[in-house]
Amino acid sequence: MKLSVRDLDQHYGSAQALRRVSFEIAPGECLAVLGRNGAGKSTLLKCLAGVLPVTRGAIAFDGVDMARAASHRRSRAGLAYVPQGREIFAELTVKENLVAAARPHGAATDEAFEEVYGLFPVLREMAGRRGGALSGGQQQQLALARALVTKPQLLVLDEPTEGVQPSIVQLIETVLTGLKGRLSILLVEQYLDFATAVADRFVVLSRGRLVDQGERAEMSRERLSKFMSV
């Protein structure tokens, strides 16, 4: 999926959170959004997913403007959003979580479940365990699997490595790297090593504005780090 964002503004009451943000993601590309805490990164993802309304601007999926579309319409158009904090169903089992995510998309098939179990083998072992009984790293794998089982064209991730152990960070890096080319990925991430390993391009937000962008080859670690430090 090609994502185009043009002149996006968003307000929290009288406070402006995003200011004329514009960028594109090509089909099969991974774009990382970087910036300090409070820069507007999570707000941007929520606007793209339809969780927050935009004040003005355009959000287009393959040329179709979705800026005013409900979140379920965006989901059915191919966007899958994994928010910060995971938001799995704690009282449902792993398998029930996957079924609940897949069914509205007509994707609740053994083949679909086997595909995500192949990416995250621990979920097969834990299929009958409640989501709330999983470790933080296992919950993050479940959140990603819930998104992927819908067969998305655009995967939107808000800090997927937050609060998980290094071995799971490496697993998520491997999974996302393998998915590139098959779907588009938009990633907010504070862990710079992870972001530079996965992303093809970067955009940088500061106080709601896009202040820098570029290909991985032209964005040095020093150039990126100056926007990440407090």
Tab-separated table of C-alpha atoms in Angstrom, residues 68-199:
chain	number	residue	atom	x	y	z
A	68	ARG	CA	-12.338	11.355	7.722
A	69	ALA	CA	-12.912	7.591	7.541
A	70	ALA	CA	-13.762	5.606	10.675
A	71	SER	CA	-11.042	3.380	12.106
A	72	HIS	CA	-12.844	0.170	11.056
A	73	ARG	CA	-12.924	1.393	7.437
A	74	ARG	CA	-9.197	2.022	7.522
A	75	SER	CA	-8.650	-1.423	8.997
A	76	ARG	CA	-10.680	-3.060	6.251
A	77	ALA	CA	-8.751	-1.017	3.687
A	78	GLY	CA	-5.573	-2.750	4.880
A	79	LEU	CA	-4.182	-0.777	7.839
A	80	ALA	CA	-3.223	-2.690	10.989
A	81	TYR	CA	-2.289	-0.645	14.058
A	82	VAL	CA	-0.349	-1.924	17.073
A	83	PRO	CA	-0.506	0.815	19.728
A	84	GLN	CA	1.954	1.488	22.492
A	85	GLY	CA	0.894	-0.718	25.398
A	86	ARG	CA	-0.252	-3.599	23.118
A	87	GLU	CA	-3.975	-3.615	24.016
A	88	ILE	CA	-4.549	-7.344	23.722
A	89	PHE	CA	-7.596	-8.994	25.319
A	90	ALA	CA	-6.257	-10.072	28.710
A	91	GLU	CA	-9.144	-12.452	29.500
A	92	LEU	CA	-9.087	-14.241	26.131
A	93	THR	CA	-6.635	-16.991	25.256
A	94	VAL	CA	-3.930	-16.435	22.675
A	95	LYS	CA	-5.947	-18.330	20.060
A	96	GLU	CA	-9.120	-16.414	20.923
A	97	ASN	CA	-7.214	-13.140	20.567
A	98	LEU	CA	-6.131	-14.164	17.080
A	99	VAL	CA	-9.621	-15.290	16.084
A	100	ALA	CA	-11.122	-12.013	17.339
A	101	ALA	CA	-8.673	-10.036	15.194
A	102	ALA	CA	-8.978	-12.196	12.085
A	103	ARG	CA	-12.727	-12.841	11.908
A	104	PRO	CA	-13.871	-9.339	10.794
A	105	HIS	CA	-11.420	-9.620	7.894
A	106	GLY	CA	-12.542	-13.082	6.841
A	107	ALA	CA	-9.075	-14.336	7.765
A	108	ALA	CA	-9.864	-16.741	10.623
A	109	THR	CA	-8.346	-19.741	8.860
A	110	ASP	CA	-5.904	-22.420	9.980
A	111	GLU	CA	-3.520	-21.219	7.270
A	112	ALA	CA	-3.529	-17.661	8.652
A	113	PHE	CA	-2.937	-18.859	12.201
A	114	GLU	CA	-0.132	-21.183	11.117
A	115	GLU	CA	1.575	-18.282	9.359
A	116	VAL	CA	1.741	-16.140	12.507
A	117	TYR	CA	2.674	-19.161	14.636
A	118	GLY	CA	5.578	-19.648	12.240
A	119	LEU	CA	6.746	-16.095	12.925
A	120	PHE	CA	6.176	-16.314	16.687
A	121	PRO	CA	6.494	-19.996	17.722
A	122	VAL	CA	5.895	-19.301	21.417
A	123	LEU	CA	2.301	-18.353	20.586
A	124	ARG	CA	1.619	-21.880	19.350
A	125	GLU	CA	2.872	-23.223	22.681
A	126	MET	CA	0.765	-20.659	24.568
A	127	ALA	CA	-2.364	-20.906	22.394
A	128	GLY	CA	-4.572	-21.909	25.328
A	129	ARG	CA	-3.140	-19.420	27.819
A	130	ARG	CA	-4.904	-16.165	28.687
A	131	GLY	CA	-3.335	-13.058	27.215
A	132	GLY	CA	-3.032	-11.471	30.640
A	133	ALA	CA	-0.896	-14.384	31.853
A	134	LEU	CA	1.781	-13.831	29.198
A	135	SER	CA	5.059	-12.036	29.805
A	136	GLY	CA	5.580	-8.583	28.322
A	137	GLY	CA	7.571	-9.969	25.415
A	138	GLN	CA	4.970	-12.652	24.727
A	139	GLN	CA	2.196	-10.048	24.812
A	140	GLN	CA	4.096	-7.943	22.279
A	141	GLN	CA	4.409	-10.961	19.992
A	142	LEU	CA	0.667	-11.561	20.364
A	143	ALA	CA	-0.095	-7.918	19.547
A	144	LEU	CA	1.989	-8.169	16.385
A	145	ALA	CA	0.417	-11.506	15.466
A	146	ARG	CA	-3.079	-10.039	15.927
A	147	ALA	CA	-2.167	-7.331	13.428
A	148	LEU	CA	-0.528	-9.660	10.921
A	149	VAL	CA	-3.327	-12.243	10.958
A	150	THR	CA	-5.594	-9.603	9.342
A	151	LYS	CA	-3.362	-9.706	6.218
A	152	PRO	CA	-2.599	-5.972	6.263
A	153	GLN	CA	-1.065	-3.903	3.508
A	154	LEU	CA	0.190	-1.255	5.951
A	155	LEU	CA	1.490	-2.163	9.420
A	156	VAL	CA	1.617	0.760	11.885
A	157	LEU	CA	3.674	0.129	15.039
A	158	ASP	CA	4.095	2.371	18.076
A	159	GLU	CA	7.324	1.479	19.916
A	160	PRO	CA	7.191	-2.316	19.455
A	161	THR	CA	10.409	-2.891	21.434
A	162	GLU	CA	9.302	-1.009	24.554
A	163	GLY	CA	9.651	-3.102	27.700
A	164	VAL	CA	10.756	-6.338	26.019
A	165	GLN	CA	13.970	-8.300	26.482
A	166	PRO	CA	16.820	-8.161	23.936
A	167	SER	CA	16.109	-11.608	22.466
A	168	ILE	CA	12.530	-10.544	21.643
A	169	VAL	CA	13.786	-7.257	20.172
A	170	GLN	CA	15.981	-9.336	17.859
A	171	LEU	CA	13.035	-11.568	16.940
A	172	ILE	CA	10.840	-8.565	16.114
A	173	GLU	CA	13.660	-7.092	14.014
A	174	THR	CA	13.953	-10.363	12.089
A	175	VAL	CA	10.194	-10.578	11.528
A	176	LEU	CA	9.868	-6.987	10.304
A	177	THR	CA	12.891	-7.280	8.036
A	178	GLY	CA	11.344	-10.385	6.487
A	179	LEU	CA	8.016	-8.624	5.966
A	180	LYS	CA	9.490	-5.674	4.073
A	181	GLY	CA	8.606	-5.871	0.421
A	182	ARG	CA	5.388	-7.767	1.208
A	183	LEU	CA	3.732	-4.872	3.025
A	184	SER	CA	4.454	-1.287	4.033
A	185	ILE	CA	5.558	-0.537	7.596
A	186	LEU	CA	5.332	2.704	9.571
A	187	LEU	CA	7.299	2.519	12.791
A	188	VAL	CA	7.684	4.814	15.801
A	189	GLU	CA	10.701	3.744	17.817
A	190	GLN	CA	13.013	5.204	20.481
A	191	TYR	CA	15.608	2.409	20.243
A	192	LEU	CA	17.840	3.811	17.518
A	193	ASP	CA	19.772	0.594	16.798
A	194	PHE	CA	16.490	-1.188	16.076
A	195	ALA	CA	15.134	1.637	13.930
A	196	THR	CA	18.265	1.872	11.802
A	197	ALA	CA	18.349	-1.911	11.336
A	198	VAL	CA	14.762	-2.094	10.069
A	199	ALA	CA	13.865	1.189	8.365
